[in-house]
CSV table of N, CA, C and O and ligand atoms in Angstrom, one decimal:
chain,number,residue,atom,x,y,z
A,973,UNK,N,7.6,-41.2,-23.0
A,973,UNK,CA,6.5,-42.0,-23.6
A,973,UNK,C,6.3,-41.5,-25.1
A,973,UNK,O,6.0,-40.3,-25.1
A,974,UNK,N,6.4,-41.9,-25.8
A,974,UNK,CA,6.1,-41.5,-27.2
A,974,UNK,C,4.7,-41.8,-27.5
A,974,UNK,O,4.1,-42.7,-27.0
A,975,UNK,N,4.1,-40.8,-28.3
A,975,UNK,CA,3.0,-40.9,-28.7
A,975,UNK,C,2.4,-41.8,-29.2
A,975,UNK,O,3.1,-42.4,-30.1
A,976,UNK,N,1.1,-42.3,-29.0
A,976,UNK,CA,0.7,-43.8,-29.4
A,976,UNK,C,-0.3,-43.3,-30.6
A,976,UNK,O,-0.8,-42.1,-30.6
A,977,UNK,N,-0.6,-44.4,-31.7
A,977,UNK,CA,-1.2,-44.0,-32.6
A,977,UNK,C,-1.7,-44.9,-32.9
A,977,UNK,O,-1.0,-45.8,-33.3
A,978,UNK,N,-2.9,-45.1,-32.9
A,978,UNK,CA,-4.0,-46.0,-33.7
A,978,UNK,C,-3.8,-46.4,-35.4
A,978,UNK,O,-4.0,-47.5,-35.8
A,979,UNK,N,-3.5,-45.3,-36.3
A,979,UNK,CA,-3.7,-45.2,-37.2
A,979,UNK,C,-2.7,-45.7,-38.0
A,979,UNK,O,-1.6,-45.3,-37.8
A,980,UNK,N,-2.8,-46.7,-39.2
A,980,UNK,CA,-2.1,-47.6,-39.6
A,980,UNK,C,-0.6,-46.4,-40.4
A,980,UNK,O,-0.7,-45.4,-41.1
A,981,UNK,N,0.3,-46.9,-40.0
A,981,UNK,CA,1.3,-46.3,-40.6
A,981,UNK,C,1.5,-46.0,-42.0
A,981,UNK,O,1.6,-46.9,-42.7
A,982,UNK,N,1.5,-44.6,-42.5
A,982,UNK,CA,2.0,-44.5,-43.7
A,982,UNK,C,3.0,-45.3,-44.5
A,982,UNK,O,3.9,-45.7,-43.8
A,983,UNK,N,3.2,-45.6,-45.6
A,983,UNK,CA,4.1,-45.9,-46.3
A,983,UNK,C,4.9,-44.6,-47.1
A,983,UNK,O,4.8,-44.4,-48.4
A,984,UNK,N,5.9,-43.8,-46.1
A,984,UNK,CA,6.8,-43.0,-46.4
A,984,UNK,C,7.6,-42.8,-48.2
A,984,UNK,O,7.7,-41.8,-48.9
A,985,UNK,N,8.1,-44.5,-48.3
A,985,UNK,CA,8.6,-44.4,-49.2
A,985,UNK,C,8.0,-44.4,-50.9
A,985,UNK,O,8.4,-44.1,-52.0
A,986,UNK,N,6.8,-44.8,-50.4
A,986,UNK,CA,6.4,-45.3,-51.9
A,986,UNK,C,5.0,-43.6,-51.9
A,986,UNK,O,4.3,-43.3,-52.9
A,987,UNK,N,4.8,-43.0,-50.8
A,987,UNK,CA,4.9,-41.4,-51.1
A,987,UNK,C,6.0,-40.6,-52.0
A,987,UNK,O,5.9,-39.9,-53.0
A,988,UNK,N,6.8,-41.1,-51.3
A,988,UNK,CA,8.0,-40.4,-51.7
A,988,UNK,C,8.0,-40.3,-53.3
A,988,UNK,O,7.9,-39.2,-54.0
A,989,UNK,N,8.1,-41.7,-53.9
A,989,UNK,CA,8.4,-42.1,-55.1
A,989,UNK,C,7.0,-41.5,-55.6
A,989,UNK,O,7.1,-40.9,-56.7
A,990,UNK,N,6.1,-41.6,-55.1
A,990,UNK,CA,4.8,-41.1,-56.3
A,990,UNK,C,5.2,-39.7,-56.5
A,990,UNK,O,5.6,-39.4,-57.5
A,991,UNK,N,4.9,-38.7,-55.1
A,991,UNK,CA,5.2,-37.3,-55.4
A,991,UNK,C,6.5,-36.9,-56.2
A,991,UNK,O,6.6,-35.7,-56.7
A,992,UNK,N,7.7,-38.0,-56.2
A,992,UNK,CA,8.9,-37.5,-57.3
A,992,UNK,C,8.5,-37.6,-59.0
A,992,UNK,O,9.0,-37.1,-60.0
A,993,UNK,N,7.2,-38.5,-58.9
A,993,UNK,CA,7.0,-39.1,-60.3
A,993,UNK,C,5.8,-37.8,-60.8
A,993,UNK,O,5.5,-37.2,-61.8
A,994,UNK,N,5.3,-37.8,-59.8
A,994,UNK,CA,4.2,-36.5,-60.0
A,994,UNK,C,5.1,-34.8,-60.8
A,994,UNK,O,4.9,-34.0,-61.7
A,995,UNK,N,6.2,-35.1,-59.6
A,995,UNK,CA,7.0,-33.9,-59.9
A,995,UNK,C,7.6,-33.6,-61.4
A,995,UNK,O,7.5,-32.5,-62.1
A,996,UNK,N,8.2,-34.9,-61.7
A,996,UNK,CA,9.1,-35.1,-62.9
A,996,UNK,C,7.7,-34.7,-64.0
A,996,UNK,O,8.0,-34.2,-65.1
A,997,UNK,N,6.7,-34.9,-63.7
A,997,UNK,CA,5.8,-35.0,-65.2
A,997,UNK,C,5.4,-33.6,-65.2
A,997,UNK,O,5.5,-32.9,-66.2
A,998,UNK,N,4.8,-33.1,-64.0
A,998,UNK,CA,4.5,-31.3,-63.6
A,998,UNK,C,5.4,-30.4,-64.4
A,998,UNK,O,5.2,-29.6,-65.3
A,999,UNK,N,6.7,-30.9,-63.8
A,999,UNK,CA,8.3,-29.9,-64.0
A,999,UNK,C,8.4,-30.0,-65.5
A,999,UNK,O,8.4,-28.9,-66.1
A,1000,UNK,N,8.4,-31.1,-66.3
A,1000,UNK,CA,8.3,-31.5,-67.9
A,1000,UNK,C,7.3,-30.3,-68.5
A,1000,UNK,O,7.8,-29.3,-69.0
A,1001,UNK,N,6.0,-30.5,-68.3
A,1001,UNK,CA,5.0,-30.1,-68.9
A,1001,UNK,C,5.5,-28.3,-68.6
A,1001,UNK,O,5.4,-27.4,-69.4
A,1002,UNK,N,5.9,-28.1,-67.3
A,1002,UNK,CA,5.7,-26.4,-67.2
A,1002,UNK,C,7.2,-25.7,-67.8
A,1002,UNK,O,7.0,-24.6,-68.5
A,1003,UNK,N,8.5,-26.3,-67.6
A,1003,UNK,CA,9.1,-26.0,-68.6
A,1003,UNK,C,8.9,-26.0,-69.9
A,1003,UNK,O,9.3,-25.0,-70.5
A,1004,UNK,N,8.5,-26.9,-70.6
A,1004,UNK,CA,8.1,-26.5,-72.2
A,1004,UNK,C,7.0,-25.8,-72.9
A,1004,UNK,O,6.9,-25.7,-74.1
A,1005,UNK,N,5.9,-25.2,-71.7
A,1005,UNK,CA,5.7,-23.8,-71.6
A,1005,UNK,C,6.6,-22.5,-71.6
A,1005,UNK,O,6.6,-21.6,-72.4
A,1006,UNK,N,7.2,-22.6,-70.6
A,1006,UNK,CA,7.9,-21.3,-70.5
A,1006,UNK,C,9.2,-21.9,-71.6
A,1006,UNK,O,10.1,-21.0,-71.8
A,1007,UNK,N,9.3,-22.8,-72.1
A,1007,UNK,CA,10.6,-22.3,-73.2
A,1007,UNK,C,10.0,-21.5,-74.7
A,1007,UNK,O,10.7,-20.9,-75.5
A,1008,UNK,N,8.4,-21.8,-74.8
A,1008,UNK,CA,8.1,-20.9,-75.8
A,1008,UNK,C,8.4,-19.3,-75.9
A,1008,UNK,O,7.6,-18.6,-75.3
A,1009,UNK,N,9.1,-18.8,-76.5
A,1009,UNK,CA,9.4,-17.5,-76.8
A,1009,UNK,C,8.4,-16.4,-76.7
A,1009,UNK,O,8.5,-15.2,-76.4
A,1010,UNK,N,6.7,-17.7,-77.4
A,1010,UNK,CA,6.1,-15.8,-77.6
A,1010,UNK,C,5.1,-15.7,-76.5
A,1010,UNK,O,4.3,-14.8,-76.6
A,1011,UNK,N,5.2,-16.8,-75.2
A,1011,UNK,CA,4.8,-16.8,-73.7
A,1011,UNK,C,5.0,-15.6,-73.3
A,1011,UNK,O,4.1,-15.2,-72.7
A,1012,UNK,N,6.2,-14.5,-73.4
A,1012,UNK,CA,6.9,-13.5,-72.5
A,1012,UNK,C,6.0,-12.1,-73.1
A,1012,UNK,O,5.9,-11.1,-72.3
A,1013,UNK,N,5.4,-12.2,-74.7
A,1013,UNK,CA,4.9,-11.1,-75.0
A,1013,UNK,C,3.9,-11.0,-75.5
A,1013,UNK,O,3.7,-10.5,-76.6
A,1014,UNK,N,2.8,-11.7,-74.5
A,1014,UNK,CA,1.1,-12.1,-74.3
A,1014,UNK,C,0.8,-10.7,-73.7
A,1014,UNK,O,-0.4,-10.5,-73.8
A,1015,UNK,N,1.2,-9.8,-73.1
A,1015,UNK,CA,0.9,-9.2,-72.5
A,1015,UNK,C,0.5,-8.1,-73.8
A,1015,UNK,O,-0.7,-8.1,-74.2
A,1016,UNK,N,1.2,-7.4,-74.3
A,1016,UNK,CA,0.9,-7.1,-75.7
A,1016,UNK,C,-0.1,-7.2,-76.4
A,1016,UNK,O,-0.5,-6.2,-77.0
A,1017,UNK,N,-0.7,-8.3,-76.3
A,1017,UNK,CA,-2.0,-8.8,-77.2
A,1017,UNK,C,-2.8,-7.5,-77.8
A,1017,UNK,O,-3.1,-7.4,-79.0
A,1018,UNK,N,-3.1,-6.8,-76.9
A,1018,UNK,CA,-4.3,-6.1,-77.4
A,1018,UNK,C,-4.1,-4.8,-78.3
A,1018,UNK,O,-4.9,-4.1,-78.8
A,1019,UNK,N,-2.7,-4.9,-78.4
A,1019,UNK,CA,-2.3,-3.6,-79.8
A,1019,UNK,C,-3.0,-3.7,-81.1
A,1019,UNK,O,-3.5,-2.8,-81.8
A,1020,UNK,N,-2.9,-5.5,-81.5
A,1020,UNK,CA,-3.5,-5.3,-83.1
A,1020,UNK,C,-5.3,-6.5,-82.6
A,1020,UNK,O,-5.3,-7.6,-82.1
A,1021,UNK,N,-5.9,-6.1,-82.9
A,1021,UNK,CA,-7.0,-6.7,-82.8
A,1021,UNK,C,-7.4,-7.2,-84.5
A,1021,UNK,O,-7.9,-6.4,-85.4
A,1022,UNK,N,-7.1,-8.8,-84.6
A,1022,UNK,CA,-7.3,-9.5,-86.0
A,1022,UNK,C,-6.7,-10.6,-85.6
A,1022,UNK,O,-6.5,-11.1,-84.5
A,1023,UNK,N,-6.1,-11.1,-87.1
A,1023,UNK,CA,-6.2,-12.1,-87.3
A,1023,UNK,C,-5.1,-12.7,-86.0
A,1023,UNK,O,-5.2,-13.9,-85.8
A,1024,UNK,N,-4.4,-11.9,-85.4
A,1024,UNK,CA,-3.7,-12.7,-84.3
A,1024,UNK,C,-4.5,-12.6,-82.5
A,1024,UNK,O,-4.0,-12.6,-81.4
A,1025,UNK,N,-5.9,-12.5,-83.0
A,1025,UNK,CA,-6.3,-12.1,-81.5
A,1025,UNK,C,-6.7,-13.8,-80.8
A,1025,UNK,O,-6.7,-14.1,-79.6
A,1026,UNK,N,-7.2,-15.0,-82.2
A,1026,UNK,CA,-7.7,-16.2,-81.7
A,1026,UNK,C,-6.1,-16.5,-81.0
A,1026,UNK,O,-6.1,-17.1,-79.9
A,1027,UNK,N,-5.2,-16.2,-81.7
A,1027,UNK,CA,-4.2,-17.0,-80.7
A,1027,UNK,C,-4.1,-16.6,-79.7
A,1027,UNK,O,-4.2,-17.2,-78.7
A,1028,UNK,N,-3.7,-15.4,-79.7
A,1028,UNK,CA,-3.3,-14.5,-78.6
A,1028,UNK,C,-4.2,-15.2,-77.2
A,1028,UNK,O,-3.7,-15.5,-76.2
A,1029,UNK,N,-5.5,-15.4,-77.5
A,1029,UNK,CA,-6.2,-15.9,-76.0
A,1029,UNK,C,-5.7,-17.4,-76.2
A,1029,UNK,O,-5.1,-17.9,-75.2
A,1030,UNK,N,-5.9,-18.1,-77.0
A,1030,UNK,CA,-5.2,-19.6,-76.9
A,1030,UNK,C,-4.1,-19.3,-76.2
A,1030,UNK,O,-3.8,-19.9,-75.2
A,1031,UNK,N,-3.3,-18.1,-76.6
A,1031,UNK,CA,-1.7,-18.4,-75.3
A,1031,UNK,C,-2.1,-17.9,-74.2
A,1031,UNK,O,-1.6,-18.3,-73.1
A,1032,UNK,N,-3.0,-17.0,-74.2
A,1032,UNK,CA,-3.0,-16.8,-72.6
A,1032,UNK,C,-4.3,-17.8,-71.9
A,1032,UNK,O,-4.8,-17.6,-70.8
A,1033,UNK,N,-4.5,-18.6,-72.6
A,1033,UNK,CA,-5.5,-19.9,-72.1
A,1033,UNK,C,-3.9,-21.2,-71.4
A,1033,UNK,O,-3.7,-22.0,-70.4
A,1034,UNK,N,-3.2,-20.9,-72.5
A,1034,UNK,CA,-2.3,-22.1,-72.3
A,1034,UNK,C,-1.1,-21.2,-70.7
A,1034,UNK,O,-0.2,-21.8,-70.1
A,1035,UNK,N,-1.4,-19.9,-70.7
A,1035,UNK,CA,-0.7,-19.3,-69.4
A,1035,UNK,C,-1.2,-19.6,-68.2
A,1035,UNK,O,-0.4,-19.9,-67.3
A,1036,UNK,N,-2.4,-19.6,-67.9
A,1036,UNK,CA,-3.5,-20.1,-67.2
A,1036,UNK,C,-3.3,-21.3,-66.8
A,1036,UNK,O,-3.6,-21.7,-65.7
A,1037,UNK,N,-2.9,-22.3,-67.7
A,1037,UNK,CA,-3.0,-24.1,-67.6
A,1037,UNK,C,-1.3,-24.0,-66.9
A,1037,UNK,O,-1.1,-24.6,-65.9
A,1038,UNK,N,-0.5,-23.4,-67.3
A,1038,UNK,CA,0.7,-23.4,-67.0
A,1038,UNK,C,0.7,-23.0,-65.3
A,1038,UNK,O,1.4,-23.5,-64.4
A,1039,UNK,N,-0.4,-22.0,-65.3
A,1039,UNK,CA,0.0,-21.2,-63.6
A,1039,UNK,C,-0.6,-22.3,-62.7
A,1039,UNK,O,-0.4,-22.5,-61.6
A,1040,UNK,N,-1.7,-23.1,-63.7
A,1040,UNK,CA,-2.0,-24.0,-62.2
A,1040,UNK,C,-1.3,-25.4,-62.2
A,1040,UNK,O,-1.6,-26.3,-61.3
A,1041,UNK,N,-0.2,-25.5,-63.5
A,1041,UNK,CA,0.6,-26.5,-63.0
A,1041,UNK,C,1.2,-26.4,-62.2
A,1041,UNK,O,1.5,-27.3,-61.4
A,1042,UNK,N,1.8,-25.0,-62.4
A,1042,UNK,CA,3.0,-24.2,-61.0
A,1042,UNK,C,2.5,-24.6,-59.9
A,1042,UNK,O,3.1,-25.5,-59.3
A,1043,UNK,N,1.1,-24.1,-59.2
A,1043,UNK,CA,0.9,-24.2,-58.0
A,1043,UNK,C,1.0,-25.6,-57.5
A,1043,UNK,O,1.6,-26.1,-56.5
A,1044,UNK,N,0.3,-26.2,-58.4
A,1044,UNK,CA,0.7,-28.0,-58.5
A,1044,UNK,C,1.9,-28.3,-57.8
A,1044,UNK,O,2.1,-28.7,-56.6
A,1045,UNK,N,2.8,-28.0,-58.7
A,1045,UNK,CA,4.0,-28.5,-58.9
A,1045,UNK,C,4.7,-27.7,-57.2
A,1045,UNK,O,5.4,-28.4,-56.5
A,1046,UNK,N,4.2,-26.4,-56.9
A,1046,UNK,CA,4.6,-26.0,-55.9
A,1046,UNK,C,4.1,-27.0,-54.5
A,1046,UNK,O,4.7,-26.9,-53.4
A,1047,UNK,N,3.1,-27.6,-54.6
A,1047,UNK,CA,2.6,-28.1,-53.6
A,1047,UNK,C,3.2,-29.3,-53.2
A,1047,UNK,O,3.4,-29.8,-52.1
A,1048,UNK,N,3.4,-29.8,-54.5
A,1048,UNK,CA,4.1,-31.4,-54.6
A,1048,UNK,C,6.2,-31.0,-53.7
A,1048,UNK,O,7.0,-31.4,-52.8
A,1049,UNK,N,5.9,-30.2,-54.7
A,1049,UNK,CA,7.6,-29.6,-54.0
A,1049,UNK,C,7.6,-29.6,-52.4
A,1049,UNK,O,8.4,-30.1,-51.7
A,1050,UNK,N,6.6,-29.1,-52.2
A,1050,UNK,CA,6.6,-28.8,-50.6
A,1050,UNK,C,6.2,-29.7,-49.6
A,1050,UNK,O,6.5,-29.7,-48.4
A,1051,UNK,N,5.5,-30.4,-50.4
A,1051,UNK,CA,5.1,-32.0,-49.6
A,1051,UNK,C,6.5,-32.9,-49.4
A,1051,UNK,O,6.7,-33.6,-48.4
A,1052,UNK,N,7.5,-32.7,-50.8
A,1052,UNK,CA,8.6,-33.5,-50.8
A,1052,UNK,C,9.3,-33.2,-49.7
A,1052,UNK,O,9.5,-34.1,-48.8
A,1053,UNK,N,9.9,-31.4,-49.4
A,1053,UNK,CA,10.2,-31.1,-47.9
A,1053,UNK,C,10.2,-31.5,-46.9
A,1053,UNK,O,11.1,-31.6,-46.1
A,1054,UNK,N,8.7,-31.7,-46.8
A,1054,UNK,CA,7.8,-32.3,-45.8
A,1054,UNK,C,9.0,-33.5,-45.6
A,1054,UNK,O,9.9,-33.5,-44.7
A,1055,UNK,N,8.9,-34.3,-46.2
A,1055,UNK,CA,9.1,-35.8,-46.1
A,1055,UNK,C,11.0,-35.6,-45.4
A,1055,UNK,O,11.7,-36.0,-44.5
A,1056,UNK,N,11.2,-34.6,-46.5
A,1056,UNK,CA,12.6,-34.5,-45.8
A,1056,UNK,C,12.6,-33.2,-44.6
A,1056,UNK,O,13.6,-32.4,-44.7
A,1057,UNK,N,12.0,-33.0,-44.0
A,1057,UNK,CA,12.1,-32.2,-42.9
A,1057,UNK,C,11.4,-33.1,-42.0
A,1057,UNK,O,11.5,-32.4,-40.9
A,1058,UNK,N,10.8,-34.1,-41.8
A,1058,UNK,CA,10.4,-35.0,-40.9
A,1058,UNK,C,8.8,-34.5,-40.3
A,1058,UNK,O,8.4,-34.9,-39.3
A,1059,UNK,N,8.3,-33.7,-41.0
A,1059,UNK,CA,6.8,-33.1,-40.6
A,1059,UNK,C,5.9,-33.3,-41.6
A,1059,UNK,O,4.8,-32.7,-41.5
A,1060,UNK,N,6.1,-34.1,-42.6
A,1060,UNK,CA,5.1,-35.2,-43.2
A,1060,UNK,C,4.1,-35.4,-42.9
A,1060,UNK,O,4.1,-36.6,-42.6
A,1061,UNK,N,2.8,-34.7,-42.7
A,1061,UNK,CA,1.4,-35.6,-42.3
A,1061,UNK,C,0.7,-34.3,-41.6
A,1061,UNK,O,-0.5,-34.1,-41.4
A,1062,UNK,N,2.0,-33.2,-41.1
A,1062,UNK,CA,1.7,-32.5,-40.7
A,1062,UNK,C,0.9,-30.5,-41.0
A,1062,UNK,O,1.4,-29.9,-41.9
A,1063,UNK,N,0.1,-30.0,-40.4
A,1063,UNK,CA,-0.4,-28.8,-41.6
A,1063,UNK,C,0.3,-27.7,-41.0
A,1063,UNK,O,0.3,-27.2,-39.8
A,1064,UNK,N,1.1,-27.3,-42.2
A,1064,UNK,CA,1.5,-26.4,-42.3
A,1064,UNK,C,1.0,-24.9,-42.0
A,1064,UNK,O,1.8,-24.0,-41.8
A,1065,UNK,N,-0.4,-24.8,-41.9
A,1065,UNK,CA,-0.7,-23.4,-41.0
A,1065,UNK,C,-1.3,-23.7,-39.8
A,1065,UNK,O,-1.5,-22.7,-39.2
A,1066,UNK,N,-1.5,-24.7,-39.4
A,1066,UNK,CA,-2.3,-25.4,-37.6
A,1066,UNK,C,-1.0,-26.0,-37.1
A,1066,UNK,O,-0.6,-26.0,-36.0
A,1067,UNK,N,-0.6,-26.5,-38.0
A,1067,UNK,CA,0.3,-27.8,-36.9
A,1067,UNK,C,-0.6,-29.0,-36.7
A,1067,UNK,O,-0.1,-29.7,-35.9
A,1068,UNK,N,-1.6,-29.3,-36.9
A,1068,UNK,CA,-2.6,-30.4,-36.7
A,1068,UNK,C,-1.9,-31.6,-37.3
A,1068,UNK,O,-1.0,-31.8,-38.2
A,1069,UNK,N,-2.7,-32.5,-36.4
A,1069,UNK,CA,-2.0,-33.8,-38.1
A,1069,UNK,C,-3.0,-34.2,-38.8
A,1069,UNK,O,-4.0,-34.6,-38.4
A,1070,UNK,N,-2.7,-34.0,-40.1
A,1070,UNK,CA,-3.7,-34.6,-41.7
A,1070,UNK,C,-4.0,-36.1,-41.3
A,1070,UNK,O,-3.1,-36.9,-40.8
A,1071,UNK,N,-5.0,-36.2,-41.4
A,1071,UNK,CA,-5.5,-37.7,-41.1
A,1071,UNK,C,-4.8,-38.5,-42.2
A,1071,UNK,O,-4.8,-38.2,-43.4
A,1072,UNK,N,-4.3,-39.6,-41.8
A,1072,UNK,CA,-3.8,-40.6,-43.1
A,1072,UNK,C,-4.6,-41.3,-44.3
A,1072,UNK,O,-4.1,-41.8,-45.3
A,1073,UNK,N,-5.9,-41.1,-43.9
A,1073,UNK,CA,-6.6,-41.3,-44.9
A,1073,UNK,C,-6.2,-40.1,-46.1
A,1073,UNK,O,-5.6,-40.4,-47.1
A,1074,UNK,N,-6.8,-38.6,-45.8
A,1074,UNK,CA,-7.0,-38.2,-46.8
A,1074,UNK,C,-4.8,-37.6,-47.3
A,1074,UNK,O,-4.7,-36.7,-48.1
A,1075,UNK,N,-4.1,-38.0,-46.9
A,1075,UNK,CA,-2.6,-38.3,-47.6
A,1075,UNK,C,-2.9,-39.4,-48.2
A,1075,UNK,O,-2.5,-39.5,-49.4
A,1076,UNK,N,-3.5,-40.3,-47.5
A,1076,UNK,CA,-3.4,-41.5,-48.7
A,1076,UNK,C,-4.1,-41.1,-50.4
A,1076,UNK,O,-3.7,-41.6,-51.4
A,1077,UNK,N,-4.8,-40.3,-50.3
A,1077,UNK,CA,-5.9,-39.9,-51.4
A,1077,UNK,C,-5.4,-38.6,-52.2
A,1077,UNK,O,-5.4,-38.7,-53.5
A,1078,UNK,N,-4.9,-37.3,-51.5
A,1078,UNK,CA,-4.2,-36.4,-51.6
A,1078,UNK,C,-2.9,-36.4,-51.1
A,1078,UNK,O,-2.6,-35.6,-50.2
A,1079,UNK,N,-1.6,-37.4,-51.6
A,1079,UNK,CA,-0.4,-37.7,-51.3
A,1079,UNK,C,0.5,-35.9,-51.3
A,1079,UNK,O,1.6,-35.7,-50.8
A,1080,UNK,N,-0.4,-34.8,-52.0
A,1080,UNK,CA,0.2,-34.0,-52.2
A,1080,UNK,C,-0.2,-32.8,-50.9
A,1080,UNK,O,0.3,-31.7,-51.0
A,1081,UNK,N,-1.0,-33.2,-49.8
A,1081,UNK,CA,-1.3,-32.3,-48.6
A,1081,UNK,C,-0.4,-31.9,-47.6
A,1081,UNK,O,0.2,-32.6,-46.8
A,1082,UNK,N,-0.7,-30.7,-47.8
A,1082,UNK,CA,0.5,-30.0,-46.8
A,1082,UNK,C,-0.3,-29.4,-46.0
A,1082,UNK,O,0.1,-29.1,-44.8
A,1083,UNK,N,-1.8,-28.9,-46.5
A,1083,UNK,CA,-2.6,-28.5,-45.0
A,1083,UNK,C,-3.8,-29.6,-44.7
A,1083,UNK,O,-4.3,-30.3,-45.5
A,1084,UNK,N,-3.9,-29.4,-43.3
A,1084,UNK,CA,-5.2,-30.0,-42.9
A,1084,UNK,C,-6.5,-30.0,-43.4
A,1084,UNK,O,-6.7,-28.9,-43.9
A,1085,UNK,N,-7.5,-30.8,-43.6
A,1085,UNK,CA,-9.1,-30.3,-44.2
A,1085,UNK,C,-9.6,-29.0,-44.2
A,1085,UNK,O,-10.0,-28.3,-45.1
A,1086,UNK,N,-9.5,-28.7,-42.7
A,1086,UNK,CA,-9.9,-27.2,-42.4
A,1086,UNK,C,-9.2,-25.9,-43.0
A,1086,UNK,O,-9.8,-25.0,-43.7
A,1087,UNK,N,-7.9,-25.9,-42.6
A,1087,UNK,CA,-6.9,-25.3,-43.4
A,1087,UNK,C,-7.2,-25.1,-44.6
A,1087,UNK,O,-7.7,-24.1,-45.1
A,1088,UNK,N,-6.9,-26.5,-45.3
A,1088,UNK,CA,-7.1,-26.2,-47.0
A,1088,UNK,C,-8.5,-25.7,-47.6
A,1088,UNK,O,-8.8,-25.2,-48.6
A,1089,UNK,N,-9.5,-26.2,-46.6
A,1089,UNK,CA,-11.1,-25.5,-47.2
A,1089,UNK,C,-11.0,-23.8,-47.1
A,1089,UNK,O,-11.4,-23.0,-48.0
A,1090,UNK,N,-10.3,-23.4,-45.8
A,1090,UNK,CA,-10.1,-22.0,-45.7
A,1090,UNK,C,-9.1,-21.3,-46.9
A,1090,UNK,O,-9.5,-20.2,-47.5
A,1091,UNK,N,-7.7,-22.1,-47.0
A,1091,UNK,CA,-7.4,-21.7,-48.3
A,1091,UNK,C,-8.0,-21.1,-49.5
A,1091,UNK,O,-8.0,-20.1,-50.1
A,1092,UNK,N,-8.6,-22.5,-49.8
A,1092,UNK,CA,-9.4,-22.1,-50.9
A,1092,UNK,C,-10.5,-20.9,-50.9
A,1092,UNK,O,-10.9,-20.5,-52.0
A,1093,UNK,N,-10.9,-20.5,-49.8
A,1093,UNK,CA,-12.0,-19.8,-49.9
A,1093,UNK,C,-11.3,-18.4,-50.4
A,1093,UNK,O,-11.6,-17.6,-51.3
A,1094,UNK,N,-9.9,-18.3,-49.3
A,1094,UNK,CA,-9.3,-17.4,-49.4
A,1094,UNK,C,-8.6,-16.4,-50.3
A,1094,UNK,O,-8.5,-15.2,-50.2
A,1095,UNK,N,-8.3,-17.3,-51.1
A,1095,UNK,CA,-7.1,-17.5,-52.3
A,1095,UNK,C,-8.0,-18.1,-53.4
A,1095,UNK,O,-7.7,-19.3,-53.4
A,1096,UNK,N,-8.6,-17.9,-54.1
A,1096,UNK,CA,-9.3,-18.6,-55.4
A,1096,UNK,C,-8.9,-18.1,-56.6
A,1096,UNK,O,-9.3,-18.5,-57.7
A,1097,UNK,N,-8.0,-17.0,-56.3
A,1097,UNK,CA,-7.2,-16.8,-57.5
A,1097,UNK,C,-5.8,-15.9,-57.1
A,1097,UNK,O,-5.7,-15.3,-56.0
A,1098,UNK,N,-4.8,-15.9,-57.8
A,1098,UNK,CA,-3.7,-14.8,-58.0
A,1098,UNK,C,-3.7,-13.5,-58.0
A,1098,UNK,O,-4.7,-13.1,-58.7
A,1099,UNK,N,-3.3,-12.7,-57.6
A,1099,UNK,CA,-3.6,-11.4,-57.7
A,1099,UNK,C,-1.9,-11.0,-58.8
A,1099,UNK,O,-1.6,-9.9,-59.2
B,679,LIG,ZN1,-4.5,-26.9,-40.4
């Protein structure tokens, strides 16, 4: 017997195509971050304190906007998996299934409500 499902069927493909179009704009924006040169030697900053200190935090303002495109971009990547590993809808730390609504809203969820509220609590920043 296969599983019966009340819940109106996703449309697979036109996920697909959003999260590839999400990706292409993410992947754009975070490589021409990292092809900036003086990205690599922010770290530095605090040797000369003057006239290079307003930039110095603008680039590490613009490293910050970069890391949360990453995770973005990492999420979207992993939803795309999803779709090609055939566990699409499904959360990746329960195994539950994501209700179709909120994929419909967040096309990019790979955990469940619960899960991802717990994430967040967990994880609210990088170490
Ligand atoms: Zn879960």
């Amino acid at each position: 017997m296969s599983a019966s499902s009340d819940e109106p069927t996703l449309d697979l493909e036109a996920i697909r195509r959003d999260l590839e179009a999400r990706r292409d704009v993410v992947s754009g924006r975070v490589s021409g971050l990292a092809q900036r040169p003086e990205l690599g030697s922010a770290q530095g900053f605090g040797k000369r304190i003057g006239d290079g200190t307003v930039e110095a935090i603008s680039r590490l303002t613009e490293i910050g906007v970069g890391r949360s495109l990453e995770s973005g971009l990492m999420r979207t990547e992993r939803a795309l998996a999803k779709l090609d590993e055939g566990t699409y809808g499904i959360c990746d730390r329960c195994g539950a299934t994501i209700p179709a609504g909120r994929l419909r809203a967040m096309p990019d969820s790979v955990l469940c409500v619960a899960c991802a509220a717990t994430a967040r609590r967990d994880a609210p920043r990088r170490r």
